[in-house]
CSV table of C-alpha atoms and ligand atoms in Angstrom, one decimal:
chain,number,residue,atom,x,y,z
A,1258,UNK,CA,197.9,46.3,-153.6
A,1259,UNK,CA,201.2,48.6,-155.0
A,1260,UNK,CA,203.5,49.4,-152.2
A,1261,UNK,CA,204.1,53.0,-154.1
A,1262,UNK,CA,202.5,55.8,-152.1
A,1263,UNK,CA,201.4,59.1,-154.4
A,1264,UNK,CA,201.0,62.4,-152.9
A,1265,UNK,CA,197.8,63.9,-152.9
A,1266,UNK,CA,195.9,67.4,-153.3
A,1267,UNK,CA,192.6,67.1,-152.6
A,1268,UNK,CA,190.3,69.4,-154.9
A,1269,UNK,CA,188.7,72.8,-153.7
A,1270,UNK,CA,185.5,72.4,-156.5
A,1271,UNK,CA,184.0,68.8,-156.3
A,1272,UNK,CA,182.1,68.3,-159.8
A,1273,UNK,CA,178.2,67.8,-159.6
A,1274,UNK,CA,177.1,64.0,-159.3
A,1275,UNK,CA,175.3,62.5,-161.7
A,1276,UNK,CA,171.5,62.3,-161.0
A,1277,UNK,CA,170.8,59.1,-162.3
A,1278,UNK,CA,172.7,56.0,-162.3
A,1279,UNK,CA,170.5,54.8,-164.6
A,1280,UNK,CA,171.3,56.6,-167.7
A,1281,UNK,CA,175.0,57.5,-167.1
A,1282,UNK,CA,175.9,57.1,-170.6
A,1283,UNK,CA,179.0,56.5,-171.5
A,1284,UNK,CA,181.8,59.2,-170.0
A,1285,UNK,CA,179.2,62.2,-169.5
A,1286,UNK,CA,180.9,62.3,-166.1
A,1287,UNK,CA,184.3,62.2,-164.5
A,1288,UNK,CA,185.3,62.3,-161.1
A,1289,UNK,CA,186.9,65.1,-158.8
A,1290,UNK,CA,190.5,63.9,-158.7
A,1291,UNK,CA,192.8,62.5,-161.8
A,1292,UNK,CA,196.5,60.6,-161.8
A,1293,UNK,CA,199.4,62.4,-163.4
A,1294,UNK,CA,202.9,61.8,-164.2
A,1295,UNK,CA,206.2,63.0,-166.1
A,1296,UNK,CA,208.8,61.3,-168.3
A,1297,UNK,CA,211.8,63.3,-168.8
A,1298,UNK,CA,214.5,61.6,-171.0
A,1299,UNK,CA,217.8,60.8,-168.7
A,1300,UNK,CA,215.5,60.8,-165.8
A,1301,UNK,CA,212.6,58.5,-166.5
A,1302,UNK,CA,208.7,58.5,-165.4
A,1303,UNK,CA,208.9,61.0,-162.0
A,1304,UNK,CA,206.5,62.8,-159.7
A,1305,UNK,CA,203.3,60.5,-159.9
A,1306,UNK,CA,201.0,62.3,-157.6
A,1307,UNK,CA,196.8,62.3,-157.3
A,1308,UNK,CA,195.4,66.1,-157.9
A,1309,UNK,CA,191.8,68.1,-158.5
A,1310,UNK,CA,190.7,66.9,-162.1
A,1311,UNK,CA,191.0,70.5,-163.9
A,1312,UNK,CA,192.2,71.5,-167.3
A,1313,UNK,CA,196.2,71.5,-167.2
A,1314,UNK,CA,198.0,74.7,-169.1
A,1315,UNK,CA,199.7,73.5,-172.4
A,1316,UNK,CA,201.7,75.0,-175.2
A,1317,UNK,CA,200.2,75.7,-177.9
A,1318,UNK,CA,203.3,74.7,-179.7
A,1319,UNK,CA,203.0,71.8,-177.8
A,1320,UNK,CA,204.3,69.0,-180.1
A,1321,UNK,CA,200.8,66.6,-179.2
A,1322,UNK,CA,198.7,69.3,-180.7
A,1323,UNK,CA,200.8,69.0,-183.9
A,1324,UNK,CA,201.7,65.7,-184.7
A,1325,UNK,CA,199.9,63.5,-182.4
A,1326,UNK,CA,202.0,61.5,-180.7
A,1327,UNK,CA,199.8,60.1,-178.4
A,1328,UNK,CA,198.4,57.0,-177.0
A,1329,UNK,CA,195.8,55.5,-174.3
A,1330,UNK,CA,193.9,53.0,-173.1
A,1331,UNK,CA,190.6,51.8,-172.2
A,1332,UNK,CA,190.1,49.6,-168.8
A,1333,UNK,CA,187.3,49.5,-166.0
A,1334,UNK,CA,186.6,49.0,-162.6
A,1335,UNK,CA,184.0,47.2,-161.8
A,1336,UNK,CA,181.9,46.7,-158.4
A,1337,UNK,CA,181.8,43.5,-156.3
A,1338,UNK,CA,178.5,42.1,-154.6
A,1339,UNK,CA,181.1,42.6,-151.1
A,1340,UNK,CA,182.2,46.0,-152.1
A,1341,UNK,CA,185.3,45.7,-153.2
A,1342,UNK,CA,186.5,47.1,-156.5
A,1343,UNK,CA,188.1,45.1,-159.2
A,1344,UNK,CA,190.1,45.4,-162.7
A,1345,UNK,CA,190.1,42.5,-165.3
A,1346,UNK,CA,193.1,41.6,-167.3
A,1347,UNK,CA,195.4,45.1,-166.5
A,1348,UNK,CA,198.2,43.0,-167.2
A,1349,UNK,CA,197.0,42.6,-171.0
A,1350,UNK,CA,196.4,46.8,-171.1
A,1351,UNK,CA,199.9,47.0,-169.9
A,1352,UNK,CA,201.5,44.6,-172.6
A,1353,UNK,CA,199.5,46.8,-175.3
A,1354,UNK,CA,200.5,49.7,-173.9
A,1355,UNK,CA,204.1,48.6,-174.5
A,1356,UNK,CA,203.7,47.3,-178.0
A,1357,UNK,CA,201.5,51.1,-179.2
A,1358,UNK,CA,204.7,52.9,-177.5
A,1359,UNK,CA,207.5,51.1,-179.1
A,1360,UNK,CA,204.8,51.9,-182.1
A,1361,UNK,CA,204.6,55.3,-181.3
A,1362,UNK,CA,208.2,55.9,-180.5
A,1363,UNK,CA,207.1,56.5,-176.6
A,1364,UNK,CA,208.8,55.7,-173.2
A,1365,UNK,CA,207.1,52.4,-171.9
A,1366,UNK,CA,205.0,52.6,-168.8
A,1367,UNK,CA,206.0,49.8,-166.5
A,1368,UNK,CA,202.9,47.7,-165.3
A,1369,UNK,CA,203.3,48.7,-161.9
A,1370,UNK,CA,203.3,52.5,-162.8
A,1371,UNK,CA,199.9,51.9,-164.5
A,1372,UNK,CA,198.4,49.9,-161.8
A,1373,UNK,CA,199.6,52.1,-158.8
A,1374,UNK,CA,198.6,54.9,-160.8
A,1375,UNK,CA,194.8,53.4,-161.2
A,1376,UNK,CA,194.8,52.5,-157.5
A,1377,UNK,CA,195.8,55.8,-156.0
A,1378,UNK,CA,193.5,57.5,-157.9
A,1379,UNK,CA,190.6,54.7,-157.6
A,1380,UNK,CA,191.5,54.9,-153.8
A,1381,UNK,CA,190.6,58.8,-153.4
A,1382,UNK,CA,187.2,59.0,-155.8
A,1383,UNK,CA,185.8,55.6,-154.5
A,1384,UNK,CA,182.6,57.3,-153.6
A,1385,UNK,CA,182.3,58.0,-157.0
A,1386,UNK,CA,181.6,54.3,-158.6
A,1387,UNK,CA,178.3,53.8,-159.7
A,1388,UNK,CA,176.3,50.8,-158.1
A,1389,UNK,CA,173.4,50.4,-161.2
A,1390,UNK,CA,173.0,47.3,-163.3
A,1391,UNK,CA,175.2,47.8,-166.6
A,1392,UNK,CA,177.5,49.9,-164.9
A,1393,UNK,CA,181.4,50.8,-164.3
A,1394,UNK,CA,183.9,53.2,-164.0
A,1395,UNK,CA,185.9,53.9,-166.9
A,1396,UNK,CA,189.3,54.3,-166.7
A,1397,UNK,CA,191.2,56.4,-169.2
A,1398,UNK,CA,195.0,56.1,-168.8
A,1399,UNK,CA,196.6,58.3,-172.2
A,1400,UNK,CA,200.3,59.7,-172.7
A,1401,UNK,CA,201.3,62.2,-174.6
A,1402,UNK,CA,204.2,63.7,-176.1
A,1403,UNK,CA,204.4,67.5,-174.2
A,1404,UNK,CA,207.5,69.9,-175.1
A,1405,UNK,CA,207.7,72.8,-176.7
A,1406,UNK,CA,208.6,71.4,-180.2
A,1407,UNK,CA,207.4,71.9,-184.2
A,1408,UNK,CA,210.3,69.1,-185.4
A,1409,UNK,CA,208.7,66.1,-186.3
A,1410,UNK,CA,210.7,64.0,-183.8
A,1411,UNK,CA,209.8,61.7,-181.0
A,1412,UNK,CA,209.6,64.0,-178.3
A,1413,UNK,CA,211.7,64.0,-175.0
A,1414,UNK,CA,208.8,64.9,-172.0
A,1415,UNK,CA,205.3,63.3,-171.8
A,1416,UNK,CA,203.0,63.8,-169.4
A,1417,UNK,CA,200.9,60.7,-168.0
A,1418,UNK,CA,197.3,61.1,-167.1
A,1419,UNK,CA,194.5,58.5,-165.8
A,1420,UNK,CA,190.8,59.6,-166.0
A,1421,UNK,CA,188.0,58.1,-163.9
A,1422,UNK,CA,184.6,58.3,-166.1
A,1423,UNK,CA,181.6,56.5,-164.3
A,1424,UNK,CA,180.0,55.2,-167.3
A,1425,UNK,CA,177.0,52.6,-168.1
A,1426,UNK,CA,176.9,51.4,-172.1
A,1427,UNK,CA,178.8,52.7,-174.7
A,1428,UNK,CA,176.5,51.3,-177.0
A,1429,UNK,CA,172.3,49.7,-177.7
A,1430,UNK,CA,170.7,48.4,-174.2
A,1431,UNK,CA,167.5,48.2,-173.6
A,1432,UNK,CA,165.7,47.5,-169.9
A,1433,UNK,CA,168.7,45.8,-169.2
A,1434,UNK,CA,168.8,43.1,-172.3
A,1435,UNK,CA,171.4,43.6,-174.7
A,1436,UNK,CA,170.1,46.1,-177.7
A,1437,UNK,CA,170.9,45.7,-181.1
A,1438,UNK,CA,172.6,48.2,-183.5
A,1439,UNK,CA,172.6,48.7,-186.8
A,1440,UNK,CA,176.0,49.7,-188.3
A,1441,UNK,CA,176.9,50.8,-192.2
A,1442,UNK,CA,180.0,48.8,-194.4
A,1443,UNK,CA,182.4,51.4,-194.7
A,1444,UNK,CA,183.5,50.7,-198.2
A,1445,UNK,CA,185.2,54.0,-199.1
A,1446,UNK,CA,187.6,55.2,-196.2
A,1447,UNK,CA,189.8,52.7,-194.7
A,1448,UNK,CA,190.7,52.2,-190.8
A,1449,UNK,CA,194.3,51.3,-191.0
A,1450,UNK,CA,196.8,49.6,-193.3
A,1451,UNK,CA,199.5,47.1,-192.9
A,1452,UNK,CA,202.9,48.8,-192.0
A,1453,UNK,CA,200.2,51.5,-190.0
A,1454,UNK,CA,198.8,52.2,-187.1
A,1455,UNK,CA,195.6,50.0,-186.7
A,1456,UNK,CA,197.0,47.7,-183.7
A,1457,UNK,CA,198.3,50.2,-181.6
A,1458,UNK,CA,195.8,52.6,-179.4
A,1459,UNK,CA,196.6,55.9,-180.7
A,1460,UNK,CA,194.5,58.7,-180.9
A,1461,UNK,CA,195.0,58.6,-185.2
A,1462,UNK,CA,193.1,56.0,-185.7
A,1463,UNK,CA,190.2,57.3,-184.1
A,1464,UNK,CA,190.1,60.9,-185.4
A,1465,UNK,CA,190.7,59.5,-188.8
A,1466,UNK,CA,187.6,57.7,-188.7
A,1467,UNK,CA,185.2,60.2,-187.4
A,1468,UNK,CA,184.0,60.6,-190.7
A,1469,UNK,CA,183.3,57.8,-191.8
A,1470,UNK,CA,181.3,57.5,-188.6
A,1471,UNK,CA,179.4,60.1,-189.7
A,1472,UNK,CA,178.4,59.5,-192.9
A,1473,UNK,CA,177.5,56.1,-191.0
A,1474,UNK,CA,174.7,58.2,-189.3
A,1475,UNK,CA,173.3,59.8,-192.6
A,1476,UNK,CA,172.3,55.4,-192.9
A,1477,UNK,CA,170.3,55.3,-189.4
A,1478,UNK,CA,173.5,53.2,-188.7
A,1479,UNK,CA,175.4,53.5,-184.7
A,1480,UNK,CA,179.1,53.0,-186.4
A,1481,UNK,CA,180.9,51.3,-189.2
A,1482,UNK,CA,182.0,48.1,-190.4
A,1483,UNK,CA,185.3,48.7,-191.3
A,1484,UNK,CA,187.1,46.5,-194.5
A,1485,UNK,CA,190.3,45.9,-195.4
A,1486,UNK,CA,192.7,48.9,-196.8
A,1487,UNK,CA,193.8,46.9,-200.2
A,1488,UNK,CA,191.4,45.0,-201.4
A,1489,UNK,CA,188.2,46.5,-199.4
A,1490,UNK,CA,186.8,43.0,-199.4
A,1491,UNK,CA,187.4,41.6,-195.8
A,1492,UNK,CA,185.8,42.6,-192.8
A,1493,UNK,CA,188.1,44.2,-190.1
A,1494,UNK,CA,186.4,46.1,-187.1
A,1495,UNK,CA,183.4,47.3,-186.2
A,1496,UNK,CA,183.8,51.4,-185.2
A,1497,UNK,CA,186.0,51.6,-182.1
A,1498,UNK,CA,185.5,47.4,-181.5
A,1499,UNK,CA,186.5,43.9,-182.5
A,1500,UNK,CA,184.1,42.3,-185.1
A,1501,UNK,CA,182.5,38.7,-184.5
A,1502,UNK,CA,180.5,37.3,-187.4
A,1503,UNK,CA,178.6,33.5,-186.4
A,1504,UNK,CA,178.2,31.8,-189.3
A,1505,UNK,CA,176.5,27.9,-189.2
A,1506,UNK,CA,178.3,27.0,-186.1
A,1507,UNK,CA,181.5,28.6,-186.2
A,1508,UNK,CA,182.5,32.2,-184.8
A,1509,UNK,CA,184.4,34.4,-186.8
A,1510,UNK,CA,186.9,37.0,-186.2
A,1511,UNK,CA,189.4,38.8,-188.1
A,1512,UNK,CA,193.3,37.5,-187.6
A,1513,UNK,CA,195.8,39.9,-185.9
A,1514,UNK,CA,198.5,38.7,-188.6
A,1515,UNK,CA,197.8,42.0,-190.4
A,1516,UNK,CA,198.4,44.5,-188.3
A,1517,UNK,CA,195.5,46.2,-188.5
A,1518,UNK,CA,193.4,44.8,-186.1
A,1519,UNK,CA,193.2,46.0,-182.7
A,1520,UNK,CA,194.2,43.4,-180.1
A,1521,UNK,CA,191.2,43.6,-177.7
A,1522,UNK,CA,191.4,42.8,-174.1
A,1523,UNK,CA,187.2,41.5,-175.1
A,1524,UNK,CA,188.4,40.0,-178.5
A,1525,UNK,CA,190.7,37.8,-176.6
A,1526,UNK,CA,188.7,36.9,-173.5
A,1527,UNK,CA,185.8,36.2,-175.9
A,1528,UNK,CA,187.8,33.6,-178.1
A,1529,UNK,CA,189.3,31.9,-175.0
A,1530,UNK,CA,185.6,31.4,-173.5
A,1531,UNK,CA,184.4,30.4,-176.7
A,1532,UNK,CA,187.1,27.9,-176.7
A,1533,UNK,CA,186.5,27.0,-173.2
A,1534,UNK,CA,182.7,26.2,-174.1
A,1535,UNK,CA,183.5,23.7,-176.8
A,1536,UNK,CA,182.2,26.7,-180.0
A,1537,UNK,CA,184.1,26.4,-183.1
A,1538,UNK,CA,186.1,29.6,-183.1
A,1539,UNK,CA,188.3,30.8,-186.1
A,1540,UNK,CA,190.5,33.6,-186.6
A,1541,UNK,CA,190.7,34.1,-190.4
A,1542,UNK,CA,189.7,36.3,-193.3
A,1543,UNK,CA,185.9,36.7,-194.1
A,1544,UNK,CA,184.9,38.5,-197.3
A,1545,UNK,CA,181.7,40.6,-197.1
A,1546,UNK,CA,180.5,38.6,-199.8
A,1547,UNK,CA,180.4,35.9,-198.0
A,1548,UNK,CA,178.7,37.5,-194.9
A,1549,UNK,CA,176.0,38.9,-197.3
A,1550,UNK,CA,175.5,35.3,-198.8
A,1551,UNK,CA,174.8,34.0,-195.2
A,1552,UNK,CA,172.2,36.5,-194.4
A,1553,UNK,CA,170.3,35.7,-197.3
A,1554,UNK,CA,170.4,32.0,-196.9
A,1555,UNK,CA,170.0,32.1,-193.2
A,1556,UNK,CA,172.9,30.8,-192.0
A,1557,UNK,CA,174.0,34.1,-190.6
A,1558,UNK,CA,173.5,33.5,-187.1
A,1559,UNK,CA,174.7,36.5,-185.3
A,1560,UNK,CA,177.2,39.3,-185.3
A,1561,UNK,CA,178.6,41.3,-182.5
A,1562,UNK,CA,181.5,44.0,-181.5
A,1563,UNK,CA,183.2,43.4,-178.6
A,1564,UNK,CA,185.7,45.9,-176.3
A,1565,UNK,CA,186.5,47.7,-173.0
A,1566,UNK,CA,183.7,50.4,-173.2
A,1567,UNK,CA,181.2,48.2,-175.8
A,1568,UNK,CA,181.4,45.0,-174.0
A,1569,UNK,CA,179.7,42.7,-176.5
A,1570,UNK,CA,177.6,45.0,-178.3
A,1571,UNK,CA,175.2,42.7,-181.0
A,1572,UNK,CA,174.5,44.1,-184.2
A,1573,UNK,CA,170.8,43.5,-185.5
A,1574,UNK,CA,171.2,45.1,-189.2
A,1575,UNK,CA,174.4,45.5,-191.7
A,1576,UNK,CA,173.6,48.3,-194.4
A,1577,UNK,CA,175.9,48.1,-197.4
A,1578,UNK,CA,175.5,50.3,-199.9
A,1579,UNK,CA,172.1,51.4,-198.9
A,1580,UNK,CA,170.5,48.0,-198.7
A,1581,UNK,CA,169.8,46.6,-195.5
A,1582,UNK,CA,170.7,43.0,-194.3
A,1583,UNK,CA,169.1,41.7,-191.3
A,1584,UNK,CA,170.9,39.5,-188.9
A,1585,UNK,CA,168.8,36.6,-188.3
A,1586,UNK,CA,166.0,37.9,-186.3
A,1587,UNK,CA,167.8,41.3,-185.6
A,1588,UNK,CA,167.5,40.3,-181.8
A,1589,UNK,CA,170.6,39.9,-180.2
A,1590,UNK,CA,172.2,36.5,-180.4
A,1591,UNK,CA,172.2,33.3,-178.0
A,1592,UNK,CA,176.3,33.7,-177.9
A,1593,UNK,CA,176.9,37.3,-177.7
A,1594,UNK,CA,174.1,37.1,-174.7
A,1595,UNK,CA,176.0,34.1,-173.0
A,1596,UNK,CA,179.4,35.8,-173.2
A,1597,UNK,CA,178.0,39.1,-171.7
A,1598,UNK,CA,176.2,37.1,-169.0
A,1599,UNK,CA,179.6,35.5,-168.4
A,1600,UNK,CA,182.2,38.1,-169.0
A,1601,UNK,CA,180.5,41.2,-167.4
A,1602,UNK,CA,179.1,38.8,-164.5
A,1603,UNK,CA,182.5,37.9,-163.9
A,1604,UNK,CA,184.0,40.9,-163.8
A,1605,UNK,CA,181.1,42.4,-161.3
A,1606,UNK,CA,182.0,39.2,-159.4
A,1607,UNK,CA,178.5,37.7,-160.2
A,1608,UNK,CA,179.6,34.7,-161.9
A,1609,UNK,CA,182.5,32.6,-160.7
A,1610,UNK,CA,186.1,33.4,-162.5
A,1611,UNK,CA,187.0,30.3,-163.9
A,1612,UNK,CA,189.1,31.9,-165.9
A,1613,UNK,CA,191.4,33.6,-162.9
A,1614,UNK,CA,191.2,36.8,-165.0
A,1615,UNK,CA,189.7,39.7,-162.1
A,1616,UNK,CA,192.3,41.2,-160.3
A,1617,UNK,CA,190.6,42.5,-157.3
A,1618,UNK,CA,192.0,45.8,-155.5
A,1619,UNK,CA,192.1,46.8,-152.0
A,1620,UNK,CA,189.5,49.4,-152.1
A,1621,UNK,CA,186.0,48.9,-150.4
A,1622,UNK,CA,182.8,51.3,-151.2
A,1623,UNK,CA,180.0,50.9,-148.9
B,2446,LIG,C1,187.5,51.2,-175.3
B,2446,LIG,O1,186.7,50.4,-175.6
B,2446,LIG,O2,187.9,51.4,-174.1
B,2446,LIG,C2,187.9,52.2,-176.3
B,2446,LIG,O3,189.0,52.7,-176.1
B,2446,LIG,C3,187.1,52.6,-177.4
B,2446,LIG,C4,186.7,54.1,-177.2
B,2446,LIG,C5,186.6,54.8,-178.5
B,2446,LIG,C6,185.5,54.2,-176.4
């Protein structure tokens, strides 16, 4: 537990509960409190303190709502069969954190900034975590560039805020079992390009893809399968998640070498369990050719998106170009269900870490 102590000012208007646990969505909801901070250049990150969870004042010339220098992350807590809370693998939000602000030009967060930060405000809005199957508390930490400013120039204040959401899936679940989605190959607009932004979590790379994700829709489709920018021919992500494509008996992903991946906290805890079970696990290029070639002669076995807020999300149907390809039996896999067994029974301390990857916090709910 962080030995740095925030002050706190406890809110006057508590938000309404949600009514059912059940169907929480994903971040309907947030809680009554929030974390906030300031960087001032020459001074450094200052006055963390815990306050009500109410829309701050800002500029409209504020430099964010201009040129978007931004950043967040995504993280959970997650509830123990004793009560206790626990984060998995903050350390690895914290290095990518780092690498999206020397990105972005930002002031980097020190680890124990983010984690004290998460605690303090975990601490006051404990009552808050939801106890349902398939459920969490999301945890937004973002930073943004804040002075009065229109010079496109890394700015000199941000302001530091962490978000509690208690959220169930992002996407498909049904009854419990893992749903399947269908999701549309983007083979127009591009995610991100080498030299860009794609590894880093900045706002950008979201908003620019919120049309694609629309169009998506017009298909019946959930999100996109993004390709790459130069030759639109290899497969990249999968809407705001890492991409894994089981082919015969090995389990693709697309390589980080580029640049325009996002590193996932998932993506990576899913190849190191693959690994650890002895499943042939590759991180190279895979052409959408060669996907379609392997639903048609069966030996497309499974694909799925993994991340914070999608855990391992299977995908039942591809639609490229209007035509639908079916993913084996558009069921959800035997791997992606074994690695959400694992990972999210882990981190809700229902399966044993044997990977040593839950960092359990001093906070108890009853
Ligand atoms: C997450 O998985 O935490 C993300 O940040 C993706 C977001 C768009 C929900």
């Amino acid at each position: 537990m962080s030995e740095i102590k925030y002050p706190v000012t406890r809110t006057k208007n508590p938000k309404p509960r949600p009514k059912d646990e059940n169907h929480l969505g994903f971040a309907n909801y947030f809680t009554d409190h929030m974390f906030m901070m300031d960087y001032d250049e020459g001074i450094g990150w200052h006055d963390g303190r815990v306050v009500p969870n109410e829309p701050i004042p800002i500029d409209p010339a504020s430099c964010v709502l201009h040129y978007a220098q931004m950043m967040f992350e995504g993280m959970k807590a997650y509830l123990r069969p004793d009560g206790r809370l626990q984060l998995f693998r903050p350390d690895m939000n914290a290095k990518r954190m780092a690498r999206t602000a020397d990105r972005m030009a930002m002031p980097v967060l020190p680890e124990e900034i983010l984690l004290s930060g998460i605690e303090a405000v975990l601490k006051e809005d404990a009552d808050w975590m939801p106890k349902a199957e398939g459920t969490s508390m999301y945890i937004r930490p973002f930073i943004f560039g804040n002075e009065i400013s229109f010079s496109a120039q890394a700015a000199k204040h941000y302001t530091f805020i962490i978000l509690l959401a208690p959220s169930g899936s992002y996407y498909a679940s049904n009854d419990g079992k893992l749903g399947t989605a269908r999701i549309f190959v983007q083979d127009k607009y591009i995610r991100a390009a080498e030299g860009g932004t794609g590894f880093a979590k900045v706002g950008g790379n979201y908003g620019g893809a919120m049309k694609a994700s629309r169009d998506a829709q017009e298909f019946n489709c959930k999100d996109v399968l993004w390709l790459d920018a130069k030759e639109h021919k290899y497969v990249e992500e999968i809407g705001t998640s890492n991409a894994f494509f089981r082919i015969g008996d090995e389990v693709i992903t697309a390589p980080l070498d580029s640049g325009t991946i996002l590193p996932g906290v998932t993506r990576d805890s899913v190849i190191q369990l693959l690994k650890k079970w002895g499943v042939k696990v590759s991180e190279r290029k895979l052409s959408i050719d060669e996907v379609m070639a392997a639903a048609k002669d069966g030996s497309l076995k499974e694909i799925f998106a993994s991340g914070t807020a999608a855990v391992i999300s299977p995908i039942g149907c591809l639609n490229v170009k209007g035509v639908d390809y079916q993913v084996a039996d558009g069921e959800a896999g035997e791997i992606a269900n074994r690695l959400y067994h694992d990972l999210y029974g882990m981190q809700t301390g229902k399966v044993e870490d044997y990977m040593g990857w839950t960092y359990p916090l001093d906070i108890f709910v009853k």
